[in-house]
mmCIF file of C-alpha atoms in Angstrom:
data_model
loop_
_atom_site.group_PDB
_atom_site.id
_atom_site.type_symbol
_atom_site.label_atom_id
_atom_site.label_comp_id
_atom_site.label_asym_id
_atom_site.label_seq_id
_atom_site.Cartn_x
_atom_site.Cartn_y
_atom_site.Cartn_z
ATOM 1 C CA UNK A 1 -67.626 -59.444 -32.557
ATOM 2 C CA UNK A 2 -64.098 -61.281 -32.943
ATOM 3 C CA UNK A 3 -63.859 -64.976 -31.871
ATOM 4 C CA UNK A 4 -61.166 -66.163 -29.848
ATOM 5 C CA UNK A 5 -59.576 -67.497 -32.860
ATOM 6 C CA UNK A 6 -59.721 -64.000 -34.206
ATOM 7 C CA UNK A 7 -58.340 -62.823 -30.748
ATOM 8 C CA UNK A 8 -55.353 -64.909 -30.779
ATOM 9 C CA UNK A 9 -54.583 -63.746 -34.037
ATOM 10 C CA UNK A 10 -54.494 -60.018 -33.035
ATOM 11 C CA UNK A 11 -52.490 -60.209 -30.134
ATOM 12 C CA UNK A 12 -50.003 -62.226 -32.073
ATOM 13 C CA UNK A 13 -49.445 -59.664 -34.734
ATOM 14 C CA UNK A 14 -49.613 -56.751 -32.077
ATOM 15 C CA UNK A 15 -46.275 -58.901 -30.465
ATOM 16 C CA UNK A 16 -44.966 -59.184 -33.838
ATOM 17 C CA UNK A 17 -45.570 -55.321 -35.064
ATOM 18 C CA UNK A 18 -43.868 -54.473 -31.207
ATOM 19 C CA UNK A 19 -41.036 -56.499 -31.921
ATOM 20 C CA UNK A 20 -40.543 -55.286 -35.309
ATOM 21 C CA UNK A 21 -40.400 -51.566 -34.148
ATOM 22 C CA UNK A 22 -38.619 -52.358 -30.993
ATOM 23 C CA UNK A 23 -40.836 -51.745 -28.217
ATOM 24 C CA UNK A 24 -39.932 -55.043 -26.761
ATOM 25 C CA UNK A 25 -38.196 -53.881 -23.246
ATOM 26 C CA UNK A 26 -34.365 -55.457 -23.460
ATOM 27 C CA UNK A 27 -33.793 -57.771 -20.652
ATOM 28 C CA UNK A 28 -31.790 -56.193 -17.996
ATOM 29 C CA UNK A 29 -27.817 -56.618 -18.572
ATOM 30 C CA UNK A 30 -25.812 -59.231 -15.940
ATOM 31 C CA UNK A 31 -23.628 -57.401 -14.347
ATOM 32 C CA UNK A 32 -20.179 -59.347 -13.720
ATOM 33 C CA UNK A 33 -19.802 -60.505 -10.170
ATOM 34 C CA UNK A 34 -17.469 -58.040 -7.870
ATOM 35 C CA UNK A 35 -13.857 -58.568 -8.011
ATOM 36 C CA UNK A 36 -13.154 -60.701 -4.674
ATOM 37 C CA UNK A 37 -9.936 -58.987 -2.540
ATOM 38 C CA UNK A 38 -6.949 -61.118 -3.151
ATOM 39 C CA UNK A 39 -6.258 -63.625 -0.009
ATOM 40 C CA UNK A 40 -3.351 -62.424 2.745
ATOM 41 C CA UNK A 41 -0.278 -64.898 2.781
ATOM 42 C CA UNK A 42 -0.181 -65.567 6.376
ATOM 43 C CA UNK A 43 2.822 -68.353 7.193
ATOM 44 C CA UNK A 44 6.132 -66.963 7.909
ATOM 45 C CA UNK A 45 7.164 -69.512 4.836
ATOM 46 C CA UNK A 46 8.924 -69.256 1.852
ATOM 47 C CA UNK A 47 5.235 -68.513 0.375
ATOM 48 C CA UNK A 48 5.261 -65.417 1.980
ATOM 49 C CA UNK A 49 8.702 -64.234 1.350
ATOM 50 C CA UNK A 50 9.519 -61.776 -1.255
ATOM 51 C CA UNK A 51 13.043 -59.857 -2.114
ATOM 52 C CA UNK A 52 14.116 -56.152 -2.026
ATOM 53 C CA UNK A 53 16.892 -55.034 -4.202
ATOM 54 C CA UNK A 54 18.982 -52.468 -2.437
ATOM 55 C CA UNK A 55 21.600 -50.155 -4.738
ATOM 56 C CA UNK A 56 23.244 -51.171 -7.715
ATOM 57 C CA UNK A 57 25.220 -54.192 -7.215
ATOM 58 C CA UNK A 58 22.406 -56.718 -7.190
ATOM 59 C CA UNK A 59 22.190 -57.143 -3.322
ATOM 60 C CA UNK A 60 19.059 -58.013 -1.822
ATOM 61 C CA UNK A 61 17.008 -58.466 1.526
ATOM 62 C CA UNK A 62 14.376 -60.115 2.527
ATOM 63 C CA UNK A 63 10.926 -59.578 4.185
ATOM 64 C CA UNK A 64 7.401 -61.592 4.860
ATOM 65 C CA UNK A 65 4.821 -60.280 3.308
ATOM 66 C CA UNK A 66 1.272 -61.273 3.455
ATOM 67 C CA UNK A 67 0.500 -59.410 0.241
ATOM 68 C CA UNK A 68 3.116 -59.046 -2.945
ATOM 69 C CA UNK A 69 4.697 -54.949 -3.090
ATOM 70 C CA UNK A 70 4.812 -55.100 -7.077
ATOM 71 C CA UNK A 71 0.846 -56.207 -7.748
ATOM 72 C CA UNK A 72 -1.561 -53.457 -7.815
ATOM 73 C CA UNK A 73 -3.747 -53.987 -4.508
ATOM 74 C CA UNK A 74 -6.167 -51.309 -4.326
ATOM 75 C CA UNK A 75 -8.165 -53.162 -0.986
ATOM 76 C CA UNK A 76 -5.064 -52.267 1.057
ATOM 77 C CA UNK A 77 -5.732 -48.840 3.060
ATOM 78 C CA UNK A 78 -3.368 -49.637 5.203
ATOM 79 C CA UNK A 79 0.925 -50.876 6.046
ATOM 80 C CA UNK A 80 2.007 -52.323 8.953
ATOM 81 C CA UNK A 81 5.974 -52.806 9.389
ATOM 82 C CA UNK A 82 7.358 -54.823 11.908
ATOM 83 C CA UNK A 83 10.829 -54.884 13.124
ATOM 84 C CA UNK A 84 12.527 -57.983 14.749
ATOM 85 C CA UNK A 85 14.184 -58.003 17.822
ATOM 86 C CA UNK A 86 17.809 -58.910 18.664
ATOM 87 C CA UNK A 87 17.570 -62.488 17.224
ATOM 88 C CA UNK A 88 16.411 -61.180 13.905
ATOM 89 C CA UNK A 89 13.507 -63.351 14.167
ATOM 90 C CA UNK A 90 11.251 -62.284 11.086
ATOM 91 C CA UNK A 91 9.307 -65.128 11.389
ATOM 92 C CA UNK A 92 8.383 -64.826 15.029
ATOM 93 C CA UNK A 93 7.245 -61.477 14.167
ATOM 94 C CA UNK A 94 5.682 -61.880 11.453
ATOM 95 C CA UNK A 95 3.502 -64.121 12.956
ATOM 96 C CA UNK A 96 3.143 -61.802 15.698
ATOM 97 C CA UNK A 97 2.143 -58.848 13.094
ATOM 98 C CA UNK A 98 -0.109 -61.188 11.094
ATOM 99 C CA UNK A 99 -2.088 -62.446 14.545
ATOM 100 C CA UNK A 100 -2.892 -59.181 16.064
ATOM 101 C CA UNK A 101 -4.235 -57.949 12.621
ATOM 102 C CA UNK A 102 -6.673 -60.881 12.923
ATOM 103 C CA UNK A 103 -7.526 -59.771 16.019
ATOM 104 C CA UNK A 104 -7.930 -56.355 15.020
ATOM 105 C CA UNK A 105 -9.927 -57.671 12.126
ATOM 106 C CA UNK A 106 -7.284 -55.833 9.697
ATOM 107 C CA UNK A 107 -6.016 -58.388 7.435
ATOM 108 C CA UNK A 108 -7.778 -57.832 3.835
ATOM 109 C CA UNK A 109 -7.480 -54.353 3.794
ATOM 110 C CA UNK A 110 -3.075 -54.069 5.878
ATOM 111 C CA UNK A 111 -0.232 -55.253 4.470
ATOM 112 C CA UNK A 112 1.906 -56.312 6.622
ATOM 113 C CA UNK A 113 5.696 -56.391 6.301
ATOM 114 C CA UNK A 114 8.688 -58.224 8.257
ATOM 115 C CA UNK A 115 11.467 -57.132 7.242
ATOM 116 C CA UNK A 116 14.422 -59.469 8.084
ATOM 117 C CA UNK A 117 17.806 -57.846 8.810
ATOM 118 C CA UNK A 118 19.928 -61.005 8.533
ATOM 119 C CA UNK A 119 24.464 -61.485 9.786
ATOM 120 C CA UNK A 120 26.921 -63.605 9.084
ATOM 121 C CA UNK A 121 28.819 -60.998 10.360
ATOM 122 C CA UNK A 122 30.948 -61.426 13.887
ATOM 123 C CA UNK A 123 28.373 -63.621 16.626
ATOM 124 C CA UNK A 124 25.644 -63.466 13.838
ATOM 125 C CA UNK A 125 25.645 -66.515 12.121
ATOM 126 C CA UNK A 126 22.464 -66.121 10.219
ATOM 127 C CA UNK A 127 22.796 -68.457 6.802
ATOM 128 C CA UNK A 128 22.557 -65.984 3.864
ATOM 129 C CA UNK A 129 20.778 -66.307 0.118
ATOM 130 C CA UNK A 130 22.597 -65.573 -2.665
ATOM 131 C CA UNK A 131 23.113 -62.100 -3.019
ATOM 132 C CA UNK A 132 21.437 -61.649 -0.063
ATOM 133 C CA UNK A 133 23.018 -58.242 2.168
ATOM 134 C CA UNK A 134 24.657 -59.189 5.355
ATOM 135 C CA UNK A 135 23.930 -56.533 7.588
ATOM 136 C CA UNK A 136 26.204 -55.261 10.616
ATOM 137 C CA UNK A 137 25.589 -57.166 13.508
ATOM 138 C CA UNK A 138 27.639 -54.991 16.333
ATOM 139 C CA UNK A 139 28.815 -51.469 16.949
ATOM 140 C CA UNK A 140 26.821 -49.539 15.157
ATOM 141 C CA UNK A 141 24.894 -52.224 14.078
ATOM 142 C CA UNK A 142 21.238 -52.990 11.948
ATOM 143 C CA UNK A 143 20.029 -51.171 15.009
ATOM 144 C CA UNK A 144 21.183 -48.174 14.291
ATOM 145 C CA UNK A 145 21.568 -47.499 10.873
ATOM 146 C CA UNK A 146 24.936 -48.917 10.524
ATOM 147 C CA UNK A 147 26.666 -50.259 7.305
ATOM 148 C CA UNK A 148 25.937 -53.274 6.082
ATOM 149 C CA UNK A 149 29.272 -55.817 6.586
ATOM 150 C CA UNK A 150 28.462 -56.982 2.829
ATOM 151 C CA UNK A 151 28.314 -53.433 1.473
ATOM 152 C CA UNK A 152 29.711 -50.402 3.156
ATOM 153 C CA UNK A 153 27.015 -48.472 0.665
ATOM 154 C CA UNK A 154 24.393 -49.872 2.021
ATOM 155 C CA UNK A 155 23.021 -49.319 5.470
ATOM 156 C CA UNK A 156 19.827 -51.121 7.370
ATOM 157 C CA UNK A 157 18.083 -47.456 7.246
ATOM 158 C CA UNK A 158 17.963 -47.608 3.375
ATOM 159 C CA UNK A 159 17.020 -51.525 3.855
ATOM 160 C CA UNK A 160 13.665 -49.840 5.172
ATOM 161 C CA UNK A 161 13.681 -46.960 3.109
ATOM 162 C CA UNK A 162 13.011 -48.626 0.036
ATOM 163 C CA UNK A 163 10.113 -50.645 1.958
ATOM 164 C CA UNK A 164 8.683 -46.992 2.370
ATOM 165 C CA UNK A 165 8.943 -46.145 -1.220
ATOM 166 C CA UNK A 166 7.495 -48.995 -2.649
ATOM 167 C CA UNK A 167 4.509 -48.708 -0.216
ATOM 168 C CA UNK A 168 3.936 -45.061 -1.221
ATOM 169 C CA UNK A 169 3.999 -46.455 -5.655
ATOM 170 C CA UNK A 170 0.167 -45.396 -6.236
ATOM 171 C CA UNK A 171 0.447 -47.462 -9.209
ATOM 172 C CA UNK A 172 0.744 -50.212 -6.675
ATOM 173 C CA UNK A 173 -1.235 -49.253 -3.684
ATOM 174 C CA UNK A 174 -3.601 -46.681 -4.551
ATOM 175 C CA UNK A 175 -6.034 -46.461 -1.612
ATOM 176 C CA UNK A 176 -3.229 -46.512 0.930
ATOM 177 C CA UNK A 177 -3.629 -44.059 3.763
ATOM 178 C CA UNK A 178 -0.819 -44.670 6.326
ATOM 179 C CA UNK A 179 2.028 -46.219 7.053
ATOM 180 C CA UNK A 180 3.064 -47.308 10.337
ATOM 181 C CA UNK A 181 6.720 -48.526 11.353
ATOM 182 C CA UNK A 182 6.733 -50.463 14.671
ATOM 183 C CA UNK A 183 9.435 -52.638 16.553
ATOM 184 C CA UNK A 184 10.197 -54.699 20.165
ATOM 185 C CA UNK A 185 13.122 -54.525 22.060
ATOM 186 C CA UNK A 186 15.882 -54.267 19.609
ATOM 187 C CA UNK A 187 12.797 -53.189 16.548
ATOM 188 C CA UNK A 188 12.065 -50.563 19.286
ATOM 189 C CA UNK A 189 15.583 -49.603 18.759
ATOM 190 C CA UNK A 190 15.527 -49.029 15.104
ATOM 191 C CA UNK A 191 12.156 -47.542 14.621
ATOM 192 C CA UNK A 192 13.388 -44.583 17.564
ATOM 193 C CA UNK A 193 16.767 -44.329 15.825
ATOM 194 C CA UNK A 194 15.113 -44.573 12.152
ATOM 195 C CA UNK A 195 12.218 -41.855 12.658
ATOM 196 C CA UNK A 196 14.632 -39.192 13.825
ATOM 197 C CA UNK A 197 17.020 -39.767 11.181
ATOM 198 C CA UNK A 198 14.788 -41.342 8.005
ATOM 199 C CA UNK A 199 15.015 -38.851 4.736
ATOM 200 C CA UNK A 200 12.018 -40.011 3.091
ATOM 201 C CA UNK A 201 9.110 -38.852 6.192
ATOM 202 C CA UNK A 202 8.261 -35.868 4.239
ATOM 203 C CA UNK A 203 8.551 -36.799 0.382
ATOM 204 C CA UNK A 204 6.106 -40.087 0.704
ATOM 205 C CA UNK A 205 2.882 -38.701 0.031
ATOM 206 C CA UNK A 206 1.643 -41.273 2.558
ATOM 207 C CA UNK A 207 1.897 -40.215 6.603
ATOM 208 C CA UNK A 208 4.211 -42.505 8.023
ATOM 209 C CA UNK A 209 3.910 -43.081 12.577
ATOM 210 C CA UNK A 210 5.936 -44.760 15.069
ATOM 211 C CA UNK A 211 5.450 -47.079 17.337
ATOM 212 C CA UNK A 212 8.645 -47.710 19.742
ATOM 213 C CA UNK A 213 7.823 -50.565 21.969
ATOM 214 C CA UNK A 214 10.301 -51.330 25.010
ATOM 215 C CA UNK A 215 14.082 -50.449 23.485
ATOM 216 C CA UNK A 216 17.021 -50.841 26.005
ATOM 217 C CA UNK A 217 18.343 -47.936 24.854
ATOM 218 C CA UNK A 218 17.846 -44.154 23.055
ATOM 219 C CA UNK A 219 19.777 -41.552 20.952
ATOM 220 C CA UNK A 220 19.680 -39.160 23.284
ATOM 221 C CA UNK A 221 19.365 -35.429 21.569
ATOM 222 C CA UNK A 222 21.747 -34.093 23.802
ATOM 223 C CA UNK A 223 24.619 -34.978 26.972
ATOM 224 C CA UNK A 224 21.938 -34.168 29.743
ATOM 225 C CA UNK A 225 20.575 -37.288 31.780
ATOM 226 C CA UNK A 226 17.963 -38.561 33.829
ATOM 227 C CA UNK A 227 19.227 -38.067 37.552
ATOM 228 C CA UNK A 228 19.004 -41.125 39.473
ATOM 229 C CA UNK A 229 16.550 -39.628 41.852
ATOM 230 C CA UNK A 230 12.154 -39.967 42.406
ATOM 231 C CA UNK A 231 11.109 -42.124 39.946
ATOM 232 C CA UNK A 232 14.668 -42.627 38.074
ATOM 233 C CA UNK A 233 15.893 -43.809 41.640
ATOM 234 C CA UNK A 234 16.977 -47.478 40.487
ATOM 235 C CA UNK A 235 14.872 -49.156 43.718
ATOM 236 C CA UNK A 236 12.180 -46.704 42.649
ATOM 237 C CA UNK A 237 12.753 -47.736 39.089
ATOM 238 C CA UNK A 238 12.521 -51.373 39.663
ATOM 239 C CA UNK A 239 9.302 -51.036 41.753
ATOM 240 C CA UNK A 240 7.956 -48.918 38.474
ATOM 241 C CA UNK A 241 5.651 -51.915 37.970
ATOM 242 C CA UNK A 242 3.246 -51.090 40.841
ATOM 243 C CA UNK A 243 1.719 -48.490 38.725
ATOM 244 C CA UNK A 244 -0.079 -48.761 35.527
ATOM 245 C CA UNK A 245 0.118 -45.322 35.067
ATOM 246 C CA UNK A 246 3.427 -43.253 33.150
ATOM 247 C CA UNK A 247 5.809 -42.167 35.521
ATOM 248 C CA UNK A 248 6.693 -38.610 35.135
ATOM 249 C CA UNK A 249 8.726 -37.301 38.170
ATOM 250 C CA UNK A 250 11.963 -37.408 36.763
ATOM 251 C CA UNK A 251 15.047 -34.700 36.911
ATOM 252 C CA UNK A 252 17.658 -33.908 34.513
ATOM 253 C CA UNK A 253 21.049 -32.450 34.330
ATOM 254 C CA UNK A 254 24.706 -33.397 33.469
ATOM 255 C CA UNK A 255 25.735 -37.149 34.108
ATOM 256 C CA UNK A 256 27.841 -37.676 36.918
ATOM 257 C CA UNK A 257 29.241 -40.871 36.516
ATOM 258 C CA UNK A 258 31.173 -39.325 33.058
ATOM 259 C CA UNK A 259 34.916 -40.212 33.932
ATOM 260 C CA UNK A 260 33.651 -44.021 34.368
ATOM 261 C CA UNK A 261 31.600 -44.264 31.388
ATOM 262 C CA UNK A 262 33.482 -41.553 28.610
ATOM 263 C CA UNK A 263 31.256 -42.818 26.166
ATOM 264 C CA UNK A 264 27.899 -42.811 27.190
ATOM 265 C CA UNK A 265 27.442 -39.988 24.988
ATOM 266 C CA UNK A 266 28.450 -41.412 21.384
ATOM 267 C CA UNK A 267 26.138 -43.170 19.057
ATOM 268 C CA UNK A 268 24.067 -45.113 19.162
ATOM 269 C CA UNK A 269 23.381 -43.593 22.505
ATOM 270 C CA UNK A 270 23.649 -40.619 22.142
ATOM 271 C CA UNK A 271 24.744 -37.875 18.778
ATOM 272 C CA UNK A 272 28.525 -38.135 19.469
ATOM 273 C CA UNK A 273 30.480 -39.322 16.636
ATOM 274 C CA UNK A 274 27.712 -40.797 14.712
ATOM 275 C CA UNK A 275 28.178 -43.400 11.950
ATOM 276 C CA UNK A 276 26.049 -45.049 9.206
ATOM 277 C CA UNK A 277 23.201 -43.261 7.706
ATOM 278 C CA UNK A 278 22.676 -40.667 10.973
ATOM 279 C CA UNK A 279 26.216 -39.088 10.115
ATOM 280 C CA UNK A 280 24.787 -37.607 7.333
ATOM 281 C CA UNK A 281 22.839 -34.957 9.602
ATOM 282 C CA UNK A 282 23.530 -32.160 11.302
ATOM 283 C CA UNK A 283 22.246 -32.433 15.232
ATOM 284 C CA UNK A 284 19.564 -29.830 14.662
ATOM 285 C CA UNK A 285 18.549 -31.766 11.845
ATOM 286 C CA UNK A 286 18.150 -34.764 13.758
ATOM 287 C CA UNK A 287 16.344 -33.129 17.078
ATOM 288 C CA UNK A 288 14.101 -31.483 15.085
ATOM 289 C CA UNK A 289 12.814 -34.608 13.078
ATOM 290 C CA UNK A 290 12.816 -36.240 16.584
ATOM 291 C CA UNK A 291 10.622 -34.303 18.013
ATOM 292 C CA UNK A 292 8.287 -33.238 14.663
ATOM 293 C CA UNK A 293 7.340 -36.683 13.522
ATOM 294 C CA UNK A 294 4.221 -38.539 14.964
ATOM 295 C CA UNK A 295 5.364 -41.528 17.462
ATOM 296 C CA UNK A 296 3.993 -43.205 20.382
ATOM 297 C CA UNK A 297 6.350 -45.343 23.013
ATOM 298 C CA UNK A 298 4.497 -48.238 24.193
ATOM 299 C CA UNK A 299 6.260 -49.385 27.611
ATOM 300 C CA UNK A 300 5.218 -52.870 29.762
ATOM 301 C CA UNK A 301 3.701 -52.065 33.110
ATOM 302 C CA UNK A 302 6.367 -55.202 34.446
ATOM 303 C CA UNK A 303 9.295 -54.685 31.837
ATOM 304 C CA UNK A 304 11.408 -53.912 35.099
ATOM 305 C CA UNK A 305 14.055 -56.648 35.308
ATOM 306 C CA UNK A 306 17.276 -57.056 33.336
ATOM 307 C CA UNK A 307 15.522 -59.767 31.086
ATOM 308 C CA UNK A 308 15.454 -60.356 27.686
ATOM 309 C CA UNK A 309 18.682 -58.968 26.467
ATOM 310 C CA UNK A 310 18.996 -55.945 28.642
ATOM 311 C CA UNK A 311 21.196 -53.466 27.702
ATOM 312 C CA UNK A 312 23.140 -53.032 31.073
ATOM 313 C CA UNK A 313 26.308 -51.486 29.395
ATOM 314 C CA UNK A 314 27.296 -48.039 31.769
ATOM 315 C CA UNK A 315 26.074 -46.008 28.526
ATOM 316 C CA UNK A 316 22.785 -47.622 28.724
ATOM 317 C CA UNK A 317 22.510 -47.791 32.609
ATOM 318 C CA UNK A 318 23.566 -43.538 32.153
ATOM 319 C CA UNK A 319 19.710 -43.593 30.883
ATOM 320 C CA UNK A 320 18.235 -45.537 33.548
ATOM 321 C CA UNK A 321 17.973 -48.562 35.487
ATOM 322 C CA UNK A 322 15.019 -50.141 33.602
ATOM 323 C CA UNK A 323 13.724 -50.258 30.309
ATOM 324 C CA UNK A 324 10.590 -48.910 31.245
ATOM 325 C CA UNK A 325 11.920 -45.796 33.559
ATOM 326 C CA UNK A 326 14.516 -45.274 30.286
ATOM 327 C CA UNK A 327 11.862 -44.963 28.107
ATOM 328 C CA UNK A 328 9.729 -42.786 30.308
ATOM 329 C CA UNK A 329 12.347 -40.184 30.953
ATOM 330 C CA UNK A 330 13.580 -40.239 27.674
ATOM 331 C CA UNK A 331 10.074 -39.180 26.567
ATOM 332 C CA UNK A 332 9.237 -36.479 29.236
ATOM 333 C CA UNK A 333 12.599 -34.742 28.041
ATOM 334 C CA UNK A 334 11.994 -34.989 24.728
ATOM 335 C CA UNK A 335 8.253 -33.463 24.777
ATOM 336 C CA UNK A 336 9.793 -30.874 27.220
ATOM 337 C CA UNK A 337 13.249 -30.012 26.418
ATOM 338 C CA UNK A 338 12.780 -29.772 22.507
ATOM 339 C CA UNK A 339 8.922 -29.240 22.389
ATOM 340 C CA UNK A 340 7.684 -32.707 21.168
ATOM 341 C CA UNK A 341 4.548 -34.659 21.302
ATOM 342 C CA UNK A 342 5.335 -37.870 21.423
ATOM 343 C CA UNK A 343 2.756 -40.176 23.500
ATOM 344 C CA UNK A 344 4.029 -42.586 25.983
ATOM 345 C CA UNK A 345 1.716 -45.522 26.886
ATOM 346 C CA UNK A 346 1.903 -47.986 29.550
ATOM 347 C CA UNK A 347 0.606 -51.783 28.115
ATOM 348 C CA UNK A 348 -0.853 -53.087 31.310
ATOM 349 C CA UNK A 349 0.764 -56.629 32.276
ATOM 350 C CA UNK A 350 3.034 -57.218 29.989
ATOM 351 C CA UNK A 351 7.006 -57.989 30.419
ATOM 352 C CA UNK A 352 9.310 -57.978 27.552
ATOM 353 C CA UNK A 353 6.865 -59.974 25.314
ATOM 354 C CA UNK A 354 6.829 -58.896 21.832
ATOM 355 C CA UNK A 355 2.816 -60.757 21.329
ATOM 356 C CA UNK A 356 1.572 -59.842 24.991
ATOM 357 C CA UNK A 357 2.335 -56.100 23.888
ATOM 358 C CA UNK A 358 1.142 -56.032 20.385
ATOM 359 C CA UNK A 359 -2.095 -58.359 20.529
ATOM 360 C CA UNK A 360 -3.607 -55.923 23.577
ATOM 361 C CA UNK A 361 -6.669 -54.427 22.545
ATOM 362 C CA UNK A 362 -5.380 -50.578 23.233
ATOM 363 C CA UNK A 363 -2.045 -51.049 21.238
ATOM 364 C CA UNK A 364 -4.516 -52.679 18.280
ATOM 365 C CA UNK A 365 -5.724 -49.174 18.185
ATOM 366 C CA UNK A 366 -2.155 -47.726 17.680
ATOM 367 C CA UNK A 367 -0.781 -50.412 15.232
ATOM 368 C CA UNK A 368 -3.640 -50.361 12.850
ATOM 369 C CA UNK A 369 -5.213 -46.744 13.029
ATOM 370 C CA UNK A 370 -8.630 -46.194 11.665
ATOM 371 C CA UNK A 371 -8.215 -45.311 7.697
#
């Protein structure tokens, strides 16, 4: 019989003969703790501003960003571009941007661009960085794709362009899945004007939407107008906000009131003697692009009253007496005339409020798609 002094003994040179041949089980390896997504810059500060270099010359813009575009990011699934309205206030809507992805609980995995199209040119009086691109601030303005006052190379299409390319750098942003361009007022503006006439839709590798949110005014694909009868009537049209729902009895055919408006047909309103980056295209090129590429028109239920900076020149009024009846006939004759599916959306209760529209729980759906 062994003793317990014996007994010790044994099971200390069984430990030792296990150790020895390695049957001792290895403790289990610490794994390093998960990389944490980096944090969004969210004031429209100089903290969130970074530069884009545009040609060859060393000219620059600007934009807010809440996350760098040169740092690989592979937590972002997901861009959101907003254009400023008339005021070229980036900050505003960046801030705007920035709030309604917290409300649509989109921040760590968007970025989210404001892109600042800043004058000194004519009544714009914007102070400019060095270097920084002075863009065209009438005519055939920023709106439109016009020429940039500091550099007849450049125009505010390209501005946005690059934006695009630099999103779709899978070096950079690996894991993104969309991209979607959005604007108010005078963004609405751009963002109709730039997704018909954009030359970089189709060679992202990312799907790029639209989101055209109350513009005073359209490129219409052709000379045919809404006729100022049902719902274009101009009392009808002002009464539009009674109804949540789109309007859609509208008639078309030549404008009457030509001889006192000759140019209600040229750009930017319509594709008469085009300028800037659009001249570049043939018509069919442009209708077809219009109508092809994915874009929904979000339109307040009271955005009815010449407010805001309403467009009320006779080549915008030759489209309508309201922003909102504009925008509905313009998209009825689009999706019919030329065979498009663009969506049209009415955002109930809103006026011409850039953060009532884009902080409303069914436009959070549009701005930030699932990914």
């Amino acid at each position: 019989m062994v003793g317990k002094t014996g007994l010790w003994r044994a099971l200390a040179l069984g430990a030792a003969v296990a150790a020895a041949s390695g049957f001792v089980a290895a403790a289990a390896p610490v794994k390093p703790p998960a990389r944490q997504p980096p944090k969004p810059c969210l004031e429209a500060s100089e903290a969130c501003v970074q530069w884009v270099a545009l040609g060859k010359s060393g000219a620059r813009s600007m934009v807010y960003s809440t996350y760098p575009l040169s740092a690989p990011n592979a937590h972002v699934r997901r861009a959101l571009i907003m254009v400023h309205g008339t005021l070229r206030n980036a900050d505003h809507y960046f801030t705007t941007a920035t709030g309604a992805a917290f409300l649509a609980k989109a921040l760590d995995d968007t970025i989210v661009i404001a892109p600042a199209l800043r004058s000194a040119d004519g009544g714009c009086k914007d102070a400019l960085a060095p270097h920084e691109v002075s863009w065209s601030c009438g005519g055939d303005s920023w709106r439109s794709g016009g020429k940039a006052a500091s550099d007849p190379a450049l125009t505010s299409f390209d501005f946005v362009d690059e934006i695009l390319r630099r999103l779709a750098d899978k070096k950079v942003f690996p894991n993104l899945k969309v991209i979607v361009v959005a604007g108010h007022s005078a963004g609405g503006q751009f963002v109709s004007r730039y997704e018909m006439a954009n030359r970089v839709h189709e060679t992202l590798g990312t799907p790029v939407v639209y989101v055209v949110a109350n513009p005073s005014s359209y490129a219409w694909p052709d000379a045919t107008r809404p006729l100022p009868v049902d719902d274009a009537a101009p009392a009808n049209a002002v009464r539009g906000w009674e109804s949540e729902e789109v309007h859609t009895h509208f008639s078309y055919g030549p404008f009457a009131a030509a001889d006192k408006a000759p140019k209600y047909d040229q750009w930017p309103y319509g594709f008469a003697e085009r300028s800037g980056y659009a001249a570049q295209e043939s018509d069919a090129q442009l209708r077809g692009q219009l109508a092809g590429r994915p874009a929904t028109y979000l339109f307040s239920q009271v955005d009815t009253l010449p407010l805001g900076g309403f467009d009320g020149s006779p080549s915008a009024m030759a489209q309508g007496a309201t922003r909102r009846a504009r925008g509905e006939a313009f998209v009825k004759y689009l999706n019919e005339h030329f065979g498009g599916h663009a969506k049209s959306q009415i955002v109930p209760e809103c006026g011409h409020n850039d953060r009532c529209v884009f902080t409303t729980d069914d436009v959070l759906k549009v701005i930030f798609p699932p990914v």
